Amino acid sequence: MESPDLLRSCAVQETRLDTARIRAARRMIDPVFLDTPLYRCEALEPGLGCAVSIKLETANPVRSFKARGTEVVASRLVGNGPRAVVCASAGNLGQALAWSGRRRGLDVTVVASRFAPAAKLDRIRALDARLELVDGDFDMARERAAAIARHDGIRLVEDSLDIETCEGAATIGLELVDAAPPFDAVLIALGGGALATGIGHVLKESAPGAEVICVQPLGAPAMTHSWHRRRVVTTDSTDTIADGVAGRRPIPAVLDDLLLVADDAVLVKEASIIAGMRMLLDHAGLVVEPSAALGVAAVLEDRDRFAGRHVVTIVCGGNVDADAYHRWVGLTGR
Amino acid sequence: MESPDLLRSCAVQETRLDTARIRAARRMIDPVFLDTPLYRCEALEPGLGCAVSIKLETANPVRSFKARGTEVVASRLVGNGPRAVVCASAGNLGQALAWSGRRRGLDVTVVASRFAPAAKLDRIRALDARLELVDGDFDMARERAAAIARHDGIRLVEDSLDIETCEGAATIGLELVDAAPPFDAVLIALGGGALATGIGHVLKESAPGAEVICVQPLGAPAMTHSWHRRRVVTTDSTDTIADGVAGRRPIPAVLDDLLLVADDAVLVKEASIIAGMRMLLDHAGLVVEPSAALGVAAVLEDRDRFAGRHVVTIVCGGNVDADAYHRWVGLTGR
């Protein structure tokens, strides 16, 4: 019989996620968001020095992976509690929750920074959600959303903390481990952590040979610093074009999960993110938002690490303001 | 007992395609090319005045639908005849045949116009095919490919004439008829005709309520003129940026099939093709080649026809020269 101490020690090694629950979550997600393209992109490879596969999460009605999670949230809400929800969002979660809520008759409120990309805010409005803007950043939107939830007594959806958002993202992991041939590393944009902990959980369980590498901008390093120091580290501000991952206050429970499933967390420069966006445009024909170029940026900054290996990069979102995009990738004035 | 005349009359009403064979063809195709994204793109809808779904054929290793056909060609060749093949190509078929041939150890030769987009020619070379350029257009490349096949005694792959190329394209039709909700019309780029006859055959058999509309540039109207006059009409030249559909000499057998499955064939202006490319970039985040914007162009030119209906447009390819693309969509100088 195992000792209580040993049992406790094993329990500590488990994330909040559970693969059976992730498989159940998958069945709640509209198929339009599942089984997304996963393909080698050889045109990128001379520039990156390694084999590169793309997992494309932008070819769907909300142009990001976030609806995998909001489909689970909304499915579980229907017939099971309040029909009103509020979330804070950098833009993509709000759009996804608005999409998932609209088709189920939920009353969706999204709180976002007024500095979020207009393209994201416009889509949230177009999907019939109530949009409230705060005169601050994403973490201020989080505070405001929580206040609304308390005041109105409605469901607060907290990205990365709410297990549904992690389970939804984790369904990407299920699709990766089914892929052949196997790959050596997966590069995951790191923001709140749902994407990294979700995919990481599945990979560590089912494809432990694959290295799980989180990538964050140098200008928004809170979660990466937290992972390296094994405790929550906050920052006072962020300074990055990668609006989708620009958080200052990591969530402790998410960091705990990330410590169990990530093999590394690296920071990349803005110039590398832009170079990654340009490479994805010119060599893969993909318009991506900055957060979705973090994986390519990580390879560009450390070619030796990846030389000769096969990496998968999750192209997690494609919602950009056209003007900003054109400015970043240097199309004007060419 | 039916009279011989009636039997003959029924036989005349059948295309060269057969749905059981199309289903068998599907099993020969690498899954990376199958079950491509099909999704509503609401951001396009205010500008087009109708519900729009995209069938996206660019998120794969060759960035076009053509590998569906070359996978069938190459699969049937292996262990069954010569291991050398030659094709003429505007660029996408050659790239796809090179991809399908390389992984099966086939010896692939592609004949193309030296005026074809450099991006397409570069990818053909990168995939280890032998590339021969002719100092003329696609139809001159067809003649040269046929001459090579005769001289070397190797298999000539003729796009749209060879039934495998139509069966491969037809697998898109299988995926469309499985989709819910049903749609009212499908907009298909018309070049040699494999895509239109393939998808059209499946739709007419399994979703006869959907209108099959072929779209060709005014600058390369041979097949459209042929369809309207019910006989082959050739042209002396072409003048369009839509290099993927710029043929002058329709193939009689393909026209016969097209007459049975297409509800209409329309011609669009170059300016509409460019406007379509820009809309797909700005509102769908998709970099597409001109041929892939023909469907959007057709809606732009005849909004009343599509108002309030649900159309699917096949985004059939994304191989463009970056410089030309940027010039077309007007990114420089914004």
XYZ file of C-alpha atoms in Angstrom:
668
model
C 0.000 0.000 0.000
C 1.311 3.443 -0.925
C 1.977 5.883 1.862
C -0.111 9.041 2.204
C 3.036 11.049 1.541
C 3.658 9.336 -1.767
C 0.046 9.808 -2.788
C 0.273 13.468 -1.975
C 3.468 13.814 -3.927
C 1.840 12.264 -7.013
C -1.181 14.508 -6.675
C 1.062 17.537 -6.594
C 2.442 16.452 -9.957
C -0.942 16.660 -11.631
C -2.315 19.655 -13.445
C -5.903 20.782 -13.098
C -6.575 19.156 -16.456
C -7.790 15.663 -17.137
C -7.610 13.981 -20.512
C -11.000 12.279 -20.210
C -12.552 15.663 -19.521
C -10.685 17.155 -22.492
C -12.122 14.448 -24.722
C -15.575 15.217 -23.353
C -14.967 18.921 -23.973
C -14.107 18.179 -27.582
C -17.596 16.809 -28.130
C -19.075 20.165 -27.043
C -17.169 22.180 -29.630
C -18.682 23.055 -32.983
C -16.725 21.007 -35.549
C -15.886 24.183 -37.483
C -13.212 24.812 -34.834
C -11.812 21.272 -34.687
C -9.328 19.272 -36.747
C -7.646 22.383 -38.020
C -4.941 22.184 -40.689
C -1.595 20.766 -39.568
C 0.963 20.732 -42.350
C 4.620 21.008 -43.200
C 5.513 24.379 -44.648
C 8.742 23.742 -46.533
C 8.872 27.263 -47.930
C 9.595 28.507 -44.387
C 12.332 26.005 -43.754
C 15.347 27.511 -45.548
C 14.871 30.659 -43.492
C 14.465 28.811 -40.209
C 16.924 25.949 -40.541
C 14.567 23.293 -39.280
C 11.501 21.348 -40.358
C 8.411 23.429 -39.619
C 4.804 22.385 -39.355
C 1.987 24.826 -38.890
C -1.083 24.188 -36.776
C -3.472 26.752 -38.217
C -6.102 28.134 -35.864
C -7.181 31.125 -37.963
C -9.403 29.531 -40.634
C -12.655 29.634 -38.688
C -15.459 32.119 -37.985
C -13.540 33.959 -35.247
C -10.006 33.627 -36.626
C -8.448 32.331 -33.415
C -8.285 29.179 -31.285
C -10.304 30.802 -28.496
C -13.653 29.434 -29.593
C -12.515 25.940 -28.632
C -12.728 27.156 -25.044
C -15.792 29.363 -25.304
C -17.728 26.539 -26.948
C -17.096 24.466 -23.827
C -17.982 27.364 -21.531
C -21.198 28.127 -23.376
C -22.225 24.484 -23.756
C -21.902 23.877 -20.036
C -23.788 27.081 -19.233
C -26.821 26.263 -21.334
C -29.498 24.693 -19.191
C -27.203 24.888 -16.227
C -27.300 28.240 -14.524
C -27.287 31.870 -15.562
C -27.740 32.782 -19.186
C -25.616 35.899 -18.875
C -21.829 35.911 -18.962
C -19.108 38.496 -18.831
C -15.452 38.178 -19.693
C -12.426 40.372 -19.944
C -10.643 39.972 -23.229
C -7.691 41.228 -25.204
C -10.081 40.747 -28.115
C -10.035 37.156 -29.253
C -11.709 35.562 -26.239
C -14.447 38.178 -26.386
C -15.087 37.551 -30.054
C -15.183 33.812 -29.457
C -17.486 34.072 -26.446
C -19.777 36.370 -28.414
C -19.910 33.775 -31.228
C -20.543 30.841 -28.890
C -23.058 32.795 -26.845
C -25.028 34.213 -29.767
C -25.917 30.820 -31.165
C -27.040 29.611 -27.756
C -29.031 32.680 -26.802
C -26.662 33.783 -24.059
C -26.336 37.395 -23.015
C -22.635 38.182 -23.488
C -20.742 41.177 -22.128
C -17.102 41.703 -23.048
C -14.794 44.092 -21.260
C -11.736 45.150 -23.210
C -9.101 47.803 -23.282
C -9.931 50.737 -25.461
C -6.431 50.282 -26.880
C -7.270 46.802 -28.212
C -7.147 46.431 -32.014
C -10.205 47.980 -33.617
C -10.600 44.866 -35.760
C -11.137 42.772 -32.649
C -13.514 45.259 -31.020
C -15.523 45.642 -34.235
C -16.014 41.894 -34.528
C -17.176 41.638 -30.905
C -19.822 44.284 -31.585
C -20.801 42.646 -34.879
C -21.493 39.423 -32.998
C -24.109 41.194 -30.869
C -22.163 41.232 -27.617
C -22.269 44.203 -25.278
C -18.793 45.727 -25.329
C -17.486 47.814 -22.464
C -14.148 49.539 -22.868
C -11.833 50.427 -20.017
C -9.271 53.164 -20.130
C -6.460 50.802 -19.279
C -4.925 47.490 -20.194
C -6.105 43.882 -20.155
C -5.559 43.438 -16.435
C -7.729 46.478 -15.751
C -10.383 44.919 -17.961
C -10.139 41.782 -15.808
C -10.899 43.824 -12.693
C -13.837 45.526 -14.331
C -15.288 42.254 -15.621
C -15.083 40.768 -12.146
C -16.877 43.811 -10.719
C -19.655 43.467 -13.293
C -20.050 39.784 -12.504
C -20.298 40.512 -8.771
C -22.707 43.398 -9.223
C -24.993 41.678 -11.744
C -24.677 38.188 -10.314
C -23.702 36.740 -13.671
C -21.097 34.227 -14.724
C -17.553 35.552 -14.993
C -15.472 33.738 -17.595
C -11.823 33.994 -16.646
C -9.465 33.004 -19.422
C -6.877 30.396 -18.361
C -8.299 30.184 -14.825
C -11.633 28.680 -15.876
C -10.862 25.091 -16.667
C -13.111 25.109 -19.737
C -10.799 27.571 -21.460
C -7.846 25.272 -20.808
C -9.762 22.155 -21.848
C -10.820 23.817 -25.075
C -7.246 24.781 -25.892
C -6.134 21.289 -24.900
C -8.151 19.798 -27.753
C -5.408 21.178 -30.015
C -3.081 18.872 -28.112
C -5.289 15.874 -28.904
C -4.996 16.726 -32.597
C -1.221 17.122 -32.368
C -0.582 13.773 -30.730
C -2.650 12.049 -33.400
C -0.381 13.498 -36.065
C 2.248 11.523 -37.913
C 5.156 11.854 -38.134
C 5.888 12.914 -34.583
C 7.650 16.205 -33.996
C 10.422 17.273 -31.666
C 9.087 20.493 -30.206
C 5.942 22.568 -30.107
C 6.118 26.347 -29.886
C 3.207 27.925 -28.038
C 2.349 31.577 -27.511
C 2.244 32.280 -23.797
C -0.263 34.760 -22.433
C -2.612 33.827 -19.631
C -1.499 30.232 -20.074
C -4.598 28.318 -21.219
C -3.056 27.436 -24.572
C 0.259 26.325 -23.118
C -1.116 24.383 -20.164
C -3.838 22.791 -22.268
C -1.594 21.601 -25.080
C 1.229 20.902 -22.651
C -0.929 18.641 -20.495
C -1.906 16.448 -23.431
C 1.612 16.298 -24.840
C 3.226 15.408 -21.536
C 0.746 12.591 -21.123
C 0.623 11.247 -24.667
C 3.752 12.477 -26.472
C 6.293 13.080 -23.736
C 9.159 13.150 -26.230
C 7.988 16.472 -27.624
C 9.489 19.539 -26.022
C 6.879 22.080 -24.885
C 8.274 25.567 -25.376
C 6.337 28.676 -24.391
C 7.135 31.943 -26.099
C 6.353 35.406 -24.793
C 7.440 38.895 -25.857
C 10.248 40.563 -23.906
C 7.794 43.427 -23.509
C 5.258 41.289 -21.616
C 7.364 38.790 -19.673
C 5.389 38.272 -16.462
C 4.415 34.630 -16.949
C 7.839 33.678 -18.312
C 9.600 35.289 -15.360
C 7.129 33.538 -13.076
C 7.845 30.162 -14.688
C 11.594 30.585 -14.308
C 11.359 31.745 -10.683
C 8.622 29.228 -9.857
C 6.512 31.939 -8.238
C 4.164 34.636 -9.514
C 6.041 37.685 -10.759
C 3.977 40.657 -11.895
C 5.041 43.647 -13.941
C 3.821 47.244 -13.825
C 3.241 47.568 -17.544
C 3.639 45.855 -20.874
C 5.179 47.109 -24.084
C 4.574 44.857 -27.079
C 2.638 44.721 -30.312
C 1.537 41.205 -29.338
C -1.677 42.443 -27.753
C -3.069 38.930 -27.365
C -0.503 37.917 -24.749
C 0.120 41.220 -22.993
C -0.751 40.389 -19.384
C 0.908 41.689 -16.233
C -0.549 39.439 -13.531
C -0.154 35.672 -13.914
C -2.799 33.532 -12.245
C -1.201 31.300 -9.549
C -3.175 28.138 -10.407
C -2.236 28.479 -14.058
C 1.423 28.979 -13.220
C 1.301 25.808 -11.116
C 0.046 23.889 -14.149
C 2.573 25.492 -16.448
C 5.416 24.474 -14.134
C 4.347 20.862 -14.630
C 3.992 20.797 -18.397
C 6.348 23.369 -19.949
C 9.921 22.419 -20.739
C 10.964 25.993 -21.324
C 9.669 29.537 -21.560
C 11.558 32.008 -23.698
C 11.267 35.703 -24.438
C 11.598 37.239 -27.896
C 12.204 40.733 -29.219
C 9.612 42.802 -31.048
C 11.805 42.823 -34.150
C 11.732 39.026 -34.202
C 7.943 38.982 -33.893
C 7.698 41.316 -36.878
C 10.204 39.243 -38.839
C 8.112 36.183 -38.024
C 4.937 37.853 -39.242
C 6.652 38.830 -42.474
C 7.986 35.297 -43.009
C 4.541 33.813 -42.439
C 3.115 36.256 -44.977
C 5.784 35.866 -47.645
C 6.516 32.148 -47.346
C 3.313 30.674 -45.959
C 0.738 33.146 -47.276
C -0.649 33.640 -43.784
C -1.842 36.880 -42.256
C -1.294 36.435 -38.539
C -1.513 38.609 -35.499
C 1.716 39.225 -33.594
C 0.992 36.605 -30.934
C 0.760 33.964 -33.648
C 4.268 34.761 -34.865
C 5.914 34.156 -31.491
C 6.917 30.599 -32.383
C 8.677 31.614 -35.576
C 10.295 34.462 -33.654
C 11.672 31.976 -31.131
C 13.293 29.926 -33.896
C 14.753 33.056 -35.480
C 16.365 34.009 -32.170
C 17.881 30.601 -31.463
C 18.456 28.731 -34.719
C 21.093 26.448 -33.219
C 18.619 25.086 -30.724
C 16.233 23.971 -33.454
C 18.648 23.102 -36.263
C 17.636 19.869 -37.953
C 14.667 19.316 -35.654
C 10.961 19.262 -36.517
C 8.968 21.970 -34.767
C 5.268 22.685 -34.754
C 4.206 26.272 -34.291
C 0.648 27.051 -33.281
C -0.657 29.885 -35.447
C -3.159 30.890 -32.833
C -4.854 33.985 -34.225
C -5.205 36.227 -37.237
C -7.134 39.255 -36.023
C -5.151 42.354 -36.898
C -5.888 45.924 -37.786
C -5.054 46.192 -41.474
C -3.157 49.457 -41.115
C -1.032 48.294 -38.220
C -0.345 45.015 -39.984
C 0.798 46.705 -43.147
C 3.030 49.000 -41.103
C 4.594 46.088 -39.200
C 5.328 43.889 -42.148
C 6.693 46.845 -44.078
C 4.418 46.625 -47.053
C 4.002 50.349 -47.324
C 6.843 51.974 -49.138
C 8.119 48.759 -50.669
C -37.905 -2.956 -71.125
C -36.339 0.377 -71.976
C -35.659 1.169 -75.589
C -32.083 1.512 -76.814
C -32.840 5.116 -77.612
C -33.837 5.918 -74.057
C -30.757 4.168 -72.711
C -28.586 6.179 -75.046
C -30.278 9.372 -74.010
C -29.625 8.638 -70.327
C -26.002 7.782 -70.991
C -25.536 11.097 -72.746
C -26.684 12.813 -69.578
C -23.856 11.331 -67.530
C -20.500 12.936 -66.944
C -17.280 10.992 -67.059
C -17.297 11.029 -63.274
C -18.693 8.430 -60.934
C -19.340 9.022 -57.251
C -18.186 5.576 -56.150
C -14.897 6.205 -57.927
C -14.644 9.625 -56.320
C -15.069 8.019 -52.902
C -12.361 5.515 -53.801
C -10.144 8.367 -54.970
C -10.577 10.085 -51.635
C -8.961 7.127 -49.899
C -5.814 7.602 -52.021
C -5.301 11.218 -50.966
C -3.000 12.158 -48.108
C -5.290 13.410 -45.315
C -3.347 16.677 -45.156
C -5.294 17.726 -48.260
C -8.738 16.555 -47.109
C -11.462 17.977 -44.901
C -10.266 21.499 -45.445
C -11.811 24.399 -43.518
C -15.344 25.372 -44.513
C -16.652 28.307 -42.530
C -18.866 31.361 -42.584
C -16.917 34.571 -42.929
C -19.273 37.222 -41.585
C -16.689 39.968 -41.916
C -16.997 39.660 -45.702
C -20.762 39.797 -45.697
C -21.519 43.524 -45.335
C -19.406 44.161 -48.413
C -20.995 41.374 -50.443
C -24.618 41.526 -49.363
C -25.032 37.807 -48.894
C -24.003 35.035 -46.521
C -20.538 33.820 -47.488
C -18.772 30.621 -46.587
C -15.202 29.908 -47.533
C -13.889 26.513 -48.548
C -10.182 26.993 -47.946
C -7.816 24.982 -50.117
C -4.629 26.899 -49.363
C -3.650 25.609 -45.911
C -1.662 22.592 -47.052
C 1.883 21.814 -48.226
C 1.296 23.015 -51.794
C -1.176 25.843 -51.106
C -3.771 24.778 -53.661
C -6.433 22.119 -54.200
C -4.431 20.483 -56.990
C -2.815 17.857 -54.796
C -6.186 16.173 -54.344
C -5.872 15.192 -57.991
C -2.157 14.496 -58.149
C -2.421 12.225 -55.125
C -4.859 10.095 -57.096
C -2.689 10.193 -60.213
C 0.428 9.239 -58.299
C -1.269 6.565 -56.199
C -2.620 4.815 -59.279
C 0.755 5.047 -61.025
C 2.715 3.385 -58.248
C 3.117 -0.311 -58.949
C 1.083 0.111 -62.065
C 3.115 1.274 -65.023
C 5.774 3.853 -65.662
C 7.413 5.648 -62.761
C 8.006 8.786 -64.802
C 5.379 11.437 -65.440
C 5.216 14.745 -67.179
C 2.589 17.456 -66.981
C 2.010 20.920 -68.254
C 1.110 23.336 -65.525
C 0.275 26.939 -64.879
C 2.177 26.289 -61.663
C -0.122 24.698 -59.113
C -0.599 21.316 -60.766
C 3.152 21.030 -61.263
C 3.851 21.806 -57.642
C 1.246 19.306 -56.530
C 2.481 16.566 -58.869
C 6.029 17.209 -57.690
C 4.875 16.814 -54.076
C 2.868 13.652 -54.733
C 5.597 12.177 -56.919
C 8.503 12.912 -54.592
C 7.057 10.921 -51.715
C 6.388 7.963 -53.988
C 9.713 7.975 -55.783
C 8.289 9.066 -59.120
C 10.344 10.949 -61.669
C 8.371 14.162 -62.286
C 8.819 16.620 -65.129
C 6.795 19.825 -65.223
C 6.480 22.029 -68.277
C 5.427 25.590 -67.579
C 5.398 28.985 -69.167
C 8.424 31.062 -68.360
C 5.916 33.817 -67.566
C 4.371 31.790 -64.732
C 4.743 33.294 -61.236
C 8.265 32.789 -59.929
C 6.804 31.634 -56.611
C 5.152 28.681 -58.341
C 8.220 27.810 -60.408
C 10.508 28.036 -57.367
C 8.341 25.634 -55.398
C 8.293 23.127 -58.265
C 12.092 23.151 -58.320
C 12.271 22.945 -54.521
C 10.190 19.771 -54.661
C 12.849 18.078 -56.815
C 10.896 18.048 -60.060
C 12.557 18.686 -63.380
C 11.178 21.984 -64.655
C 11.155 22.859 -68.328
C 10.068 26.348 -69.329
C 8.518 27.221 -72.666
C 8.632 30.630 -74.234
C 4.862 30.814 -74.479
C 1.688 30.325 -72.521
C 0.031 27.395 -70.771
C -1.353 25.900 -73.970
C 2.131 25.893 -75.494
C 3.341 24.111 -72.362
C 0.610 21.511 -72.959
C 1.956 20.833 -76.442
C 5.511 20.526 -75.189
C 4.512 18.176 -72.354
C 2.683 15.957 -74.816
C 5.756 15.884 -77.042
C 7.969 14.888 -74.109
C 5.579 12.117 -73.145
C 5.548 10.771 -76.704
C 9.307 10.994 -77.074
C 10.197 9.507 -73.704
C 7.315 7.077 -73.518
C 6.267 8.352 -70.120
C 2.894 9.118 -68.594
C 1.382 12.433 -69.594
C -0.834 13.928 -66.903
C -3.398 16.176 -68.533
C -5.211 18.420 -66.108
C -9.011 18.202 -66.402
C -8.829 15.577 -69.152
C -7.322 12.872 -66.955
C -10.177 11.637 -64.864
C -8.020 11.429 -61.728
C -7.621 15.200 -61.714
C -11.397 15.606 -61.832
C -11.982 12.921 -59.212
C -9.497 14.563 -56.883
C -11.201 17.930 -57.252
C -14.556 16.219 -56.817
C -13.616 15.210 -53.280
C -14.183 18.873 -52.401
C -17.757 18.299 -53.512
C -18.114 15.380 -51.102
C -17.038 17.666 -48.274
C -19.471 20.378 -49.358
C -22.523 18.155 -49.467
C -21.738 16.878 -45.978
C -21.833 20.436 -44.683
C -24.669 21.886 -42.680
C -26.465 24.177 -43.161
C -26.912 23.758 -46.888
C -26.008 26.637 -49.177
C -27.658 28.147 -52.223
C -24.789 28.486 -54.649
C -21.179 27.513 -55.049
C -18.757 29.738 -56.909
C -15.993 27.863 -58.671
C -12.973 29.186 -60.559
C -13.114 27.907 -64.108
C -9.898 27.061 -65.913
C -9.420 23.698 -67.546
C -12.574 22.544 -65.804
C -11.508 19.799 -63.393
C -12.557 21.795 -60.349
C -15.939 22.789 -61.771
C -16.850 19.433 -63.278
C -15.637 17.548 -60.233
C -17.494 19.608 -57.660
C -20.425 20.077 -60.015
C -20.864 16.338 -60.545
C -21.124 15.665 -56.825
C -23.430 18.600 -56.176
C -25.795 17.759 -59.002
C -26.057 14.218 -57.692
C -26.238 14.887 -53.953
C -27.255 18.527 -53.480
C -29.140 19.452 -56.629
C -30.630 22.538 -54.975
C -27.263 24.276 -54.971
C -26.515 26.401 -58.000
C -23.147 25.612 -59.600
C -21.657 28.817 -60.953
C -18.354 28.867 -62.810
C -16.337 32.064 -62.864
C -13.666 33.000 -65.360
C -11.832 36.242 -66.152
C -13.025 38.302 -69.109
C -9.402 38.115 -70.237
C -9.446 34.306 -70.512
C -13.005 33.461 -71.533
C -12.572 30.405 -73.774
C -14.299 27.825 -71.592
C -17.105 30.201 -70.609
C -17.783 31.076 -74.237
C -17.677 27.368 -75.033
C -20.183 26.580 -72.295
C -22.612 29.236 -73.501
C -22.324 28.186 -77.161
C -22.287 24.478 -76.298
C -19.235 23.908 -78.501
C -15.524 24.439 -78.097
C -14.494 28.048 -78.653
C -10.815 28.858 -78.567
C -9.106 32.217 -78.254
C -5.825 33.434 -79.677
C -4.502 34.846 -76.457
C -5.326 35.552 -72.838
C -4.935 38.717 -70.839
C -5.511 38.288 -67.116
C -3.628 38.274 -63.830
C -5.444 35.047 -62.978
C -2.626 32.874 -64.291
C -4.128 29.697 -62.855
C -7.131 29.741 -65.196
C -5.631 31.344 -68.297
C -6.268 28.700 -70.956
C -7.137 29.224 -74.606
C -8.161 25.754 -75.761
C -10.940 23.988 -73.863
C -10.892 20.191 -73.905
C -14.032 18.822 -75.621
C -14.653 15.997 -73.136
C -14.392 18.422 -70.218
C -16.775 20.853 -71.871
C -19.261 18.006 -72.323
C -19.131 17.329 -68.592
C -19.375 20.994 -67.745
C -22.498 21.347 -69.867
C -24.143 18.726 -67.677
C -23.223 20.070 -64.247
C -22.826 23.853 -64.427
C -25.849 26.097 -63.986
C -24.015 29.154 -65.213
C -20.634 30.439 -66.300
C -19.848 34.108 -65.827
C -16.982 36.392 -66.733
C -15.502 39.006 -64.408
C -13.284 42.026 -64.852
C -9.694 42.248 -63.670
C -10.643 45.104 -61.343
C -13.186 42.865 -59.638
C -10.615 40.110 -59.192
C -8.283 42.598 -57.535
C -11.098 43.950 -55.370
C -11.881 40.368 -54.369
C -8.267 39.701 -53.426
C -8.227 42.845 -51.309
C -11.470 41.923 -49.554
C -10.182 38.457 -48.780
C -7.022 40.002 -47.337
C -8.658 42.759 -45.318
C -11.779 40.955 -44.103
C -10.803 37.299 -44.089
C -7.050 37.550 -43.497
C -6.389 35.378 -46.532
C -3.622 35.797 -49.065
C -5.007 34.289 -52.250
C -3.931 34.106 -55.840
C -6.139 35.863 -58.406
C -7.933 32.662 -59.464
C -9.055 32.146 -55.880
C -10.755 35.542 -55.813
C -12.965 34.862 -58.832
C -15.934 33.851 -56.714
C -15.872 37.031 -54.650
C -15.421 38.981 -57.890
C -18.571 37.383 -59.292
C -20.599 38.497 -56.276
C -19.167 42.001 -56.505
C -20.272 42.239 -60.125
C -23.807 40.984 -59.549
C -24.899 41.698 -55.988
C -28.593 41.515 -56.804
C -28.261 37.940 -57.953
C -26.822 36.831 -54.637
C -28.591 39.186 -52.218
C -29.764 37.341 -49.138
C -28.509 33.988 -50.378
C -25.783 31.791 -48.907
C -22.853 31.259 -51.241
C -19.753 29.122 -50.865
C -16.639 30.292 -52.621
C -13.799 27.870 -53.195
C -10.539 29.560 -52.268
C -8.569 27.291 -54.534
C -4.982 28.552 -54.321
C -2.634 30.921 -52.578
C 0.556 30.842 -54.595
C 1.454 34.389 -55.544
C 4.596 36.352 -56.167
C 4.884 38.674 -53.193
C 5.745 41.741 -55.265
C 2.901 41.270 -57.713
C 0.488 40.581 -54.871
C 1.436 43.717 -53.021
C 1.072 45.715 -56.221
C -2.380 44.262 -56.941
C -3.860 44.776 -53.537
C -2.419 48.257 -53.341
C -0.429 47.846 -50.177
C 2.464 49.904 -51.423
C 1.899 53.596 -51.019
C -1.000 53.235 -48.589
